[in-house]
Short mmCIF file of C-alpha atoms and ligand atoms in Angstrom, two decimals:
data_model
loop_
_atom_site.label_atom_id
_atom_site.label_comp_id
_atom_site.label_asym_id
_atom_site.label_seq_id
_atom_site.Cartn_x
_atom_site.Cartn_y
_atom_site.Cartn_z
CA MET A 1 299.98 -74.91 150.75
CA LYS A 2 303.55 -75.47 149.65
CA ASN A 3 305.72 -77.79 151.69
CA ILE A 4 308.44 -76.00 153.65
CA ILE A 5 312.01 -76.91 154.53
CA PHE A 6 313.33 -74.88 157.44
CA LEU A 7 317.05 -74.47 157.06
CA ALA A 8 318.80 -72.91 160.04
CA VAL A 9 321.29 -73.56 162.78
CA GLN A 10 319.62 -75.13 165.82
CA GLY A 11 318.12 -72.45 168.03
CA ALA A 12 317.33 -70.00 165.21
CA GLY A 13 313.60 -70.58 165.72
CA LYS A 14 312.66 -73.47 163.43
CA GLY A 15 310.63 -75.20 166.14
CA THR A 16 308.86 -71.99 167.19
CA PHE A 17 307.84 -70.96 163.65
CA ALA A 18 306.88 -74.51 162.71
CA LYS A 19 304.44 -74.52 165.63
CA LEU A 20 302.98 -71.11 164.69
CA LEU A 21 302.53 -72.11 161.03
CA LYS A 22 300.86 -75.30 162.13
CA GLU A 23 298.34 -73.24 164.12
CA GLU A 24 297.82 -70.72 161.30
CA TYR A 25 297.70 -72.96 158.22
CA GLY A 26 297.45 -76.54 159.51
CA TYR A 27 300.91 -77.60 158.43
CA THR A 28 302.22 -80.86 159.85
CA HIS A 29 305.51 -80.29 161.67
CA ILE A 30 308.11 -82.97 161.01
CA SER A 31 311.12 -82.61 163.31
CA THR A 32 313.71 -85.33 162.78
CA GLY A 33 315.17 -84.48 166.22
CA ASP A 34 311.76 -85.14 167.86
CA ILE A 35 311.31 -88.38 165.87
CA LEU A 36 314.75 -89.56 166.97
CA ARG A 37 314.26 -88.56 170.62
CA GLU A 38 310.97 -90.51 170.63
CA ARG A 39 312.73 -93.54 169.15
CA ALA A 40 315.58 -93.18 171.67
CA SER A 41 313.11 -93.17 174.59
CA VAL A 42 312.13 -96.81 173.79
CA GLY A 43 315.39 -97.70 175.55
CA ASP A 44 316.28 -100.74 173.39
CA GLU A 45 319.62 -101.22 171.62
CA LEU A 46 318.81 -98.96 168.65
CA GLY A 47 317.20 -96.43 171.01
CA ASN A 48 320.31 -96.27 173.21
CA GLU A 49 322.55 -95.96 170.16
CA ILE A 50 320.46 -93.02 168.90
CA LYS A 51 320.43 -91.40 172.37
CA ASN A 52 324.21 -91.58 172.54
CA LEU A 53 324.61 -89.89 169.14
CA ILE A 54 322.09 -87.14 169.97
CA ASP A 55 323.62 -86.41 173.40
CA ASN A 56 327.00 -85.96 171.70
CA GLY A 57 325.65 -83.80 168.89
CA VAL A 58 326.57 -86.44 166.27
CA PHE A 59 324.46 -87.22 163.18
CA VAL A 60 322.27 -90.34 163.07
CA SER A 61 322.74 -92.46 159.90
CA ASP A 62 321.07 -91.31 156.68
CA ASP A 63 319.24 -94.64 156.23
CA ILE A 64 317.39 -94.26 159.53
CA ILE A 65 316.47 -90.66 158.62
CA TYR A 66 315.29 -91.45 155.05
CA GLN A 67 313.01 -94.24 156.28
CA ALA A 68 311.48 -91.95 158.89
CA ILE A 69 310.97 -89.10 156.36
CA GLU A 70 309.43 -91.27 153.66
CA TYR A 71 307.06 -92.81 156.17
CA LYS A 72 306.03 -89.43 157.63
CA ILE A 73 305.42 -87.49 154.40
CA THR A 74 303.16 -90.20 153.00
CA GLN A 75 300.83 -90.08 156.02
CA PRO A 76 297.37 -88.47 155.52
CA GLU A 77 298.16 -85.59 157.90
CA CYS A 78 300.83 -84.37 155.45
CA GLU A 79 298.45 -84.04 152.49
CA ASN A 80 297.78 -80.36 153.26
CA GLY A 81 301.45 -79.45 153.59
CA TYR A 82 304.29 -80.21 155.96
CA ILE A 83 307.30 -78.46 157.46
CA LEU A 84 310.63 -80.24 157.61
CA ASP A 85 312.64 -79.16 160.64
CA GLY A 86 316.10 -80.69 161.03
CA PHE A 87 316.16 -82.38 157.61
CA PRO A 88 317.98 -82.24 155.20
CA ARG A 89 321.03 -81.64 157.39
CA ASN A 90 323.75 -81.88 154.71
CA LEU A 91 324.12 -81.87 150.92
CA GLU A 92 323.93 -85.64 150.72
CA GLN A 93 320.58 -85.65 152.58
CA ALA A 94 319.30 -82.85 150.28
CA LYS A 95 320.05 -85.04 147.27
CA GLY A 96 318.60 -88.09 149.04
CA TYR A 97 315.44 -86.09 149.71
CA ASP A 98 315.16 -85.15 146.00
CA LYS A 99 315.21 -88.87 145.20
CA ILE A 100 312.49 -89.60 147.77
CA LEU A 101 310.33 -86.78 146.30
CA GLU A 102 310.88 -88.01 142.76
CA LYS A 103 309.91 -91.54 143.75
CA LEU A 104 306.73 -90.27 145.44
CA GLY A 105 305.92 -87.71 142.71
CA LYS A 106 305.92 -84.84 145.24
CA GLU A 107 307.09 -81.20 144.91
CA LEU A 108 309.88 -79.74 147.05
CA GLY A 109 308.02 -76.50 147.89
CA VAL A 110 309.96 -73.61 149.45
CA VAL A 111 313.17 -73.54 151.52
CA ILE A 112 313.27 -70.92 154.27
CA ASN A 113 316.71 -70.05 155.62
CA LEU A 114 316.39 -68.45 159.08
CA VAL A 115 319.48 -66.41 159.98
CA ILE A 116 320.63 -65.23 163.42
CA PRO A 117 323.93 -63.87 164.92
CA ASP A 118 326.03 -66.37 166.96
CA GLU A 119 325.86 -64.48 170.28
CA ILE A 120 322.04 -64.40 170.20
CA LEU A 121 322.02 -68.06 169.30
CA LYS A 122 324.02 -68.99 172.39
CA GLN A 123 321.50 -67.27 174.69
CA ARG A 124 318.62 -68.97 172.91
CA ILE A 125 320.07 -72.48 173.11
CA ILE A 126 321.42 -72.42 176.66
CA GLY A 127 318.23 -70.73 177.95
CA ARG A 128 315.79 -72.97 176.05
CA ARG A 129 313.29 -74.96 178.10
CA ILE A 130 310.53 -77.25 176.79
CA CYS A 131 307.27 -78.51 178.30
CA ALA A 132 307.43 -82.31 178.66
CA ASP A 133 303.66 -82.62 178.14
CA CYS A 134 302.67 -80.20 175.33
CA GLY A 135 306.05 -79.26 173.79
CA ALA A 136 305.63 -75.49 174.41
CA ILE A 137 308.98 -73.69 174.15
CA TYR A 138 310.29 -71.19 176.74
CA ASN A 139 313.51 -69.25 177.34
CA ILE A 140 314.65 -68.40 180.85
CA TYR A 141 316.86 -65.49 179.60
CA ASP A 142 314.12 -63.78 177.60
CA LYS A 143 311.45 -61.95 179.66
CA ALA A 144 308.84 -62.38 176.93
CA LEU A 145 309.42 -66.14 176.81
CA GLN A 146 309.87 -67.02 180.49
CA PRO A 147 307.24 -69.31 182.06
CA ARG A 148 305.08 -67.46 184.62
CA VAL A 149 305.89 -70.07 187.29
CA GLU A 150 309.46 -71.38 187.29
CA GLY A 151 309.66 -74.95 185.94
CA LYS A 152 305.95 -75.14 184.98
CA CYS A 153 304.25 -74.73 181.62
CA ASP A 154 301.87 -71.71 181.28
CA LYS A 155 299.58 -73.63 178.95
CA CYS A 156 299.18 -77.06 180.60
CA GLU A 157 301.13 -76.83 183.92
CA GLY A 158 303.37 -79.69 182.73
CA ASP A 159 306.98 -79.89 183.90
CA ILE A 160 309.51 -77.89 181.92
CA TYR A 161 312.87 -79.48 181.09
CA GLN A 162 316.15 -78.62 179.39
CA ARG A 163 317.26 -80.86 176.50
CA ALA A 164 320.39 -82.86 177.36
CA ASP A 165 322.12 -81.45 174.26
CA ASP A 166 321.25 -77.79 175.05
CA ASN A 167 324.57 -77.22 176.84
CA GLU A 168 327.53 -75.10 175.70
CA GLU A 169 329.75 -78.01 174.64
CA SER A 170 327.10 -79.81 172.55
CA MET A 171 326.00 -76.45 171.17
CA LYS A 172 329.49 -75.61 169.93
CA LYS A 173 329.76 -79.00 168.25
CA ARG A 174 326.36 -78.61 166.61
CA VAL A 175 327.04 -75.06 165.41
CA ASP A 176 330.47 -76.02 164.00
CA THR A 177 328.99 -79.07 162.27
CA TYR A 178 326.16 -76.96 160.92
CA TYR A 179 328.41 -74.40 159.26
CA LYS A 180 330.71 -77.08 157.87
CA VAL A 181 328.20 -79.49 156.36
CA THR A 182 324.80 -77.81 156.23
CA GLU A 183 325.64 -74.51 154.54
CA PRO A 184 326.40 -76.10 151.15
CA ILE A 185 322.68 -76.95 151.02
CA ILE A 186 321.98 -73.21 150.92
CA ASP A 187 323.86 -72.95 147.60
CA TYR A 188 322.19 -76.09 146.33
CA TYR A 189 318.70 -74.66 146.92
CA LYS A 190 319.74 -71.17 145.78
CA GLN A 191 320.66 -72.63 142.41
CA GLN A 192 317.22 -74.24 142.21
CA GLY A 193 315.59 -70.86 142.91
CA VAL A 194 313.64 -72.14 145.94
CA LEU A 195 315.61 -70.45 148.74
CA LYS A 196 314.26 -67.53 150.81
CA THR A 197 316.45 -65.94 153.51
CA VAL A 198 314.67 -64.53 156.58
CA ASN A 199 316.22 -62.58 159.50
CA SER A 200 315.17 -64.39 162.70
CA ASN A 201 316.69 -61.84 165.10
CA ARG A 202 313.48 -59.82 165.49
CA LYS A 203 310.17 -59.97 167.32
CA ILE A 204 308.47 -63.31 166.64
CA GLU A 205 305.49 -61.63 164.85
CA GLU A 206 307.80 -59.72 162.51
CA THR A 207 309.63 -62.85 161.41
CA LEU A 208 306.35 -64.76 161.21
CA ASN A 209 304.80 -62.07 158.98
CA GLU A 210 307.71 -62.23 156.57
CA ILE A 211 307.39 -66.03 156.38
CA LYS A 212 303.64 -65.71 155.78
CA GLU A 213 304.26 -63.23 152.96
CA ILE A 214 306.67 -65.68 151.37
CA LEU A 215 304.16 -68.52 151.63
CA GLU A 216 301.32 -66.41 150.28
CA SER A 217 303.33 -64.96 147.39
CA GLU A 218 304.63 -68.42 146.57
CA ASP A 219 301.04 -69.60 146.37
CA VAL A 220 300.15 -66.76 143.98
CA ASP A 221 303.09 -67.69 141.77
CA ASN A 222 301.84 -71.21 141.31
P1 AMP B 301 317.48 -81.30 166.62
O1 AMP B 301 316.32 -81.54 167.51
O2 AMP B 301 317.06 -80.97 165.22
O3 AMP B 301 318.45 -80.32 167.19
O4 AMP B 301 318.27 -82.69 166.51
C1 AMP B 301 318.88 -83.29 167.63
C2 AMP B 301 319.88 -84.36 167.20
O5 AMP B 301 319.20 -85.39 166.44
C3 AMP B 301 320.99 -83.87 166.26
O6 AMP B 301 322.06 -83.27 166.97
C4 AMP B 301 321.40 -85.19 165.58
O7 AMP B 301 322.16 -85.99 166.46
C5 AMP B 301 320.05 -85.87 165.38
N1 AMP B 301 319.42 -85.50 164.08
C6 AMP B 301 318.30 -84.74 163.88
N2 AMP B 301 318.03 -84.61 162.56
C7 AMP B 301 318.98 -85.32 161.90
C8 AMP B 301 319.26 -85.56 160.52
N3 AMP B 301 318.51 -85.03 159.54
N4 AMP B 301 320.34 -86.33 160.22
C9 AMP B 301 321.11 -86.85 161.18
N5 AMP B 301 320.92 -86.66 162.50
C10 AMP B 301 319.86 -85.89 162.87
#
């Protein structure tokens, strides 16, 4: 399968669809946010520095990100396709990624741009809850996505938490930053003819089906 870059403001559903595509096609999900949060949890000097940046919605340095990406995409689990979630985050990172791919002799694949109105986004981010044990994603404001028992995961009974940066202030910063620096990537990939725009403000299966059609038709094309 083709590698995928999910391009979308945080909360538009990248994490959810990455998980579903992993189940359906065996893609490896690479979330730079998850990689950084794991590194931050070590609690050493670099970890604390990263934690501070994340909690304030500020970007971590490109060098740290490039090293993590190059390491991840050359691991055996990525041979059958991977999904990038949270990277590239700006035009500079998109160009940096092209260089990494060229060096490794790998193809870019397809870029999926998930779009969603701002007011829906706010509800999704502030209501988002995550299982600490299995990573399942819930939303306390959406009946279809609420956990059956408050604070507990339906799948593994693990504790459910809210990310420290899923608050209104951090969200506003992240959304503003996104529109300012990430949107130019859309034009960059449009020019390369690899961009597909998908409406993410629908039932999960509807959005998923459209993504699957894109992946399947892309496969036929190649
Ligand atoms: P996310 O889980 O994708 O929302 O990322 C959480 C935080 O991790 C972001 O607000 C940034 O501080 C940091 N981060 C994630 N991906 C990147 C990236 N590609 N470049 C720089 N910082 C990143």
